[in-house]
Coordinates of C-alpha atoms and ligand atoms in Angstrom, one line a residue:
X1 CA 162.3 50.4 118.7
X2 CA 159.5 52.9 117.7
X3 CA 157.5 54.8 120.3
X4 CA 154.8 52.7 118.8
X5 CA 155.7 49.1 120.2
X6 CA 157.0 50.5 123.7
X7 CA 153.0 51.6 124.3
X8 CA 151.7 49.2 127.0
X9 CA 147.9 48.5 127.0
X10 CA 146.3 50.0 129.6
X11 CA 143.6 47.9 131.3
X12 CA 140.2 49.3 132.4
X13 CA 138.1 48.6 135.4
X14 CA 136.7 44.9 135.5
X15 CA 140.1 43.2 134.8
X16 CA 141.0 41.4 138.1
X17 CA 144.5 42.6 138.5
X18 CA 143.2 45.9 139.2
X19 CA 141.9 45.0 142.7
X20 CA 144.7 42.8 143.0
X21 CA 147.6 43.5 146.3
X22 CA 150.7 43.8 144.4
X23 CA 153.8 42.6 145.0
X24 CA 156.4 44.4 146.5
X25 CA 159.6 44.0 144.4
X26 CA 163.1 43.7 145.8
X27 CA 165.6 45.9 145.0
X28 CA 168.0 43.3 142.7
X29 CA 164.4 42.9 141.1
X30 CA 164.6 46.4 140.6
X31 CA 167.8 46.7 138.4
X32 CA 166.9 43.8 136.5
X33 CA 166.6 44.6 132.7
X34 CA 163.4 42.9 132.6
X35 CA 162.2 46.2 135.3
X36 CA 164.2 48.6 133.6
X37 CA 162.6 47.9 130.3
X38 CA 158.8 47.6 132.2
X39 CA 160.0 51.5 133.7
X40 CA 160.9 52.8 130.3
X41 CA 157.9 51.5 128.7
X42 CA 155.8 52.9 131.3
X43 CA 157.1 56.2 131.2
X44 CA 156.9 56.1 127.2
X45 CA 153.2 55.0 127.6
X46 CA 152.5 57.6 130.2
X47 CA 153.9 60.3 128.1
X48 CA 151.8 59.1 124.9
X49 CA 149.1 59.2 126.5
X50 CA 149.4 61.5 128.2
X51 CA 149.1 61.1 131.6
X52 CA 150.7 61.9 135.1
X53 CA 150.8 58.5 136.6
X54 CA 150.7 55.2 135.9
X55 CA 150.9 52.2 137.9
X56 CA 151.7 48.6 137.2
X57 CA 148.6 47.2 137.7
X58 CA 147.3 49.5 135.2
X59 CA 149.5 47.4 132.1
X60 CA 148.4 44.0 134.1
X61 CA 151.2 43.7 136.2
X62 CA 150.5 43.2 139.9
X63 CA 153.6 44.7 141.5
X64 CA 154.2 47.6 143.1
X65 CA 155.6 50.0 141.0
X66 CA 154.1 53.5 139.6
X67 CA 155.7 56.2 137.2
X68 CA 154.5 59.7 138.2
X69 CA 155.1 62.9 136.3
X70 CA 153.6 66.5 135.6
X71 CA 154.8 68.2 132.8
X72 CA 154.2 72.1 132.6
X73 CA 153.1 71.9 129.4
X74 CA 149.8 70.0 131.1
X75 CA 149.0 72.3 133.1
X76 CA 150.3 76.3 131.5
X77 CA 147.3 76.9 128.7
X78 CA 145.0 74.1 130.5
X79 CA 144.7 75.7 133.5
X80 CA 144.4 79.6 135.1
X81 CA 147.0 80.7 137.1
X82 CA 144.3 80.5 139.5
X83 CA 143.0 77.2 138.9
X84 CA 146.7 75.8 139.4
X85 CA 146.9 77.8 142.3
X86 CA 144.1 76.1 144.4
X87 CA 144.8 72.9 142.9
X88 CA 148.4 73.7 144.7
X89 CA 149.9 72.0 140.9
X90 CA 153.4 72.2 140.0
X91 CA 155.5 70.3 137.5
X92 CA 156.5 67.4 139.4
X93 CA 159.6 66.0 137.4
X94 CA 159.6 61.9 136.4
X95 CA 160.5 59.5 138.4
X96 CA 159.4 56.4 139.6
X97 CA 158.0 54.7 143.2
X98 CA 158.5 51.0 144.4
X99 CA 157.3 49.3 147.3
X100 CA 155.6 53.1 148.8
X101 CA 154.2 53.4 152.1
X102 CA 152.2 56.5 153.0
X103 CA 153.5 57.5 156.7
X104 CA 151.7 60.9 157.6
X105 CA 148.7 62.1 156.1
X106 CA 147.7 65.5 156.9
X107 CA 144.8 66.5 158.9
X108 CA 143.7 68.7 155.8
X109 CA 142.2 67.7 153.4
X110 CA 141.3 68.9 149.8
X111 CA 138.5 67.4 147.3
X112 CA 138.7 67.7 143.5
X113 CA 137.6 66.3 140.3
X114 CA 139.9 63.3 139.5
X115 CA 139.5 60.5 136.7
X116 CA 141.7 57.3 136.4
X117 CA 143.3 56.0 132.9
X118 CA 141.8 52.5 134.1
X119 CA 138.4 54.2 134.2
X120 CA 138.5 56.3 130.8
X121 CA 135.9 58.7 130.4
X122 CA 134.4 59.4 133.7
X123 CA 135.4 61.2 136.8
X124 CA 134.3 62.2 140.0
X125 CA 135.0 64.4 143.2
X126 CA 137.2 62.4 145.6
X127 CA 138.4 63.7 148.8
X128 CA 142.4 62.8 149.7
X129 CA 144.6 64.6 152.1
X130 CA 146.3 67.9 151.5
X131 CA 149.5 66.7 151.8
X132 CA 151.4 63.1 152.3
X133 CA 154.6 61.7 153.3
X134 CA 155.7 58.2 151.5
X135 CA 159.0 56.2 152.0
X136 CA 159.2 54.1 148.9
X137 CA 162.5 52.6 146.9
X138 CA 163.4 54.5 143.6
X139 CA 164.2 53.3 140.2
X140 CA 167.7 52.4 141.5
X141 CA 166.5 50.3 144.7
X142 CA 167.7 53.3 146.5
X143 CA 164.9 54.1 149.7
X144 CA 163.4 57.7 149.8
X145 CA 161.2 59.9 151.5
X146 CA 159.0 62.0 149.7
X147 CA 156.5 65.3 151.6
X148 CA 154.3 66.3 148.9
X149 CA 151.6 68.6 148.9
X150 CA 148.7 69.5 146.7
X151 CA 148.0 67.9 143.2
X152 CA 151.4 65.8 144.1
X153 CA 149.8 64.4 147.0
X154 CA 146.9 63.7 145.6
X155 CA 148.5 61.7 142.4
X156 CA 150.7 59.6 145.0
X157 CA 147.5 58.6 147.0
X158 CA 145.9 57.9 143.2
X159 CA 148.8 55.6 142.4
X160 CA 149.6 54.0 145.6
X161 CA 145.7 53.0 146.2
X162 CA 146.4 51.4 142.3
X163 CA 149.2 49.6 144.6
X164 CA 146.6 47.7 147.0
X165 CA 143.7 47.1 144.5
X166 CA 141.8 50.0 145.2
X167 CA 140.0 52.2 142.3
X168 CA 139.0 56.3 143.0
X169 CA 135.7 54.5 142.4
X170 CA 135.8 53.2 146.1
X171 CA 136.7 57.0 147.3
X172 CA 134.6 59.2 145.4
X173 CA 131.7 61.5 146.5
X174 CA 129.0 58.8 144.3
X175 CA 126.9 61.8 143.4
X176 CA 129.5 63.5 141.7
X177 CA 130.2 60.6 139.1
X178 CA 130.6 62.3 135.7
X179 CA 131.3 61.9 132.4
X180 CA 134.4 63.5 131.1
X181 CA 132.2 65.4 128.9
X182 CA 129.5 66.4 130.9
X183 CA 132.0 67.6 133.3
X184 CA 133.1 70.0 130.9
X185 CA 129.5 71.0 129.6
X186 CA 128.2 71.4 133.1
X187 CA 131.4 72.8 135.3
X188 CA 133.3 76.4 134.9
X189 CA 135.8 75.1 136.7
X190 CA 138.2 73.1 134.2
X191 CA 140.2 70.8 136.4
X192 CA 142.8 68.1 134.8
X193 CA 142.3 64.0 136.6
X194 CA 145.2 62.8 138.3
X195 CA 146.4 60.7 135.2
X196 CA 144.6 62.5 132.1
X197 CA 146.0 66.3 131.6
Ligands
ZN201 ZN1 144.2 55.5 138.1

């Protein structure tokens, strides 16, 4: 198969199974081919985008399953060393979340520019909590726990908000709504959404 055909379409805001509850999925469901193809052509959609997390109620499925990943070469060249630095962002390698359940959020919080590949073009300042701790299953059915901080954290709340039919949209600071290209006419600040490096 070509890159080409494993491109899922990505919905946009308006299409009902984005403020859909997903499913959980079990995990024979999990090592099913028909979910180990839908995880590989995530990630191959995600990486053609490119973005740094998708979830499947972004390509019209309502289950809960997202692919999350943060490539250094979206961040080194994009962003200063500075930028990344209060940002807290780090490569975060791929991998994939089913069924996750934020335990602990932190007291702390930290607000930033974020867009969404469901809401393409726009973004706006949404405040999520400095750091997170989330039990979900991985792509082998197999239960972890994850403590992220930072742009991590923030990407998992992103995703696993995707997860119960909820859109940054609902978060944001209303005021703040941009879009992409005003953002970068009007702000020194260059920040990278959630999904869109
Ligand atoms: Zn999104």
């Amino acid at each position: 198969m070509s890159n080409l055909s494993l491109r899922l379409k990505i919905v946009q805001a308006g299409e009902p199974v984005l403020r859909q509850r997903a499913r959980p999925l079990s995990a024979e469901e999990i090592l099913s081919k028909e979910i180990q193809d839908l995880i590989e052509h995530m990630r191959e959609t995600l990486r053609d985008v490119p973005g740094v997390g998708l979830a499947a109620p972004q390509v019209g499925l309502p289950l809960q399953l997202a692919v999350i990943e943060d490539r250094q070469e979206y961040q080194t060249g994009k962003l200063s060393e500075e930028e990344l630095a209060v940002r807290e962002r780090v490569p975060i390698p791929f991998h994939v979340i089913v069924n996750p359940e934020i335990v602990e959020y932190s007291q702390d919080t930290a607000t930033f520019y974020e867009g969404c590949l469901s809401v393409t073009g726009f973004m706006a300042k949404v405040e999520r909590a400095r750091s997170v701790r989330v039990t979900c299953l991985d792509h082998r059915g197999q239960p972890q726990t994850i403590d992220a901080r930072g742009w991590y954290a923030r990407i998992l709340q992103h995703e696993i908000d995707h997860l119960h039919g909820r859109l940054y949209l609902d978060r944001m600071d209303s005021r703040s709504f941009t879009t992409f290209e005003n953002y970068n006419r009007y702000r020194d600040d260059r920040v990278v959404a959630p999904e869109a490096p």
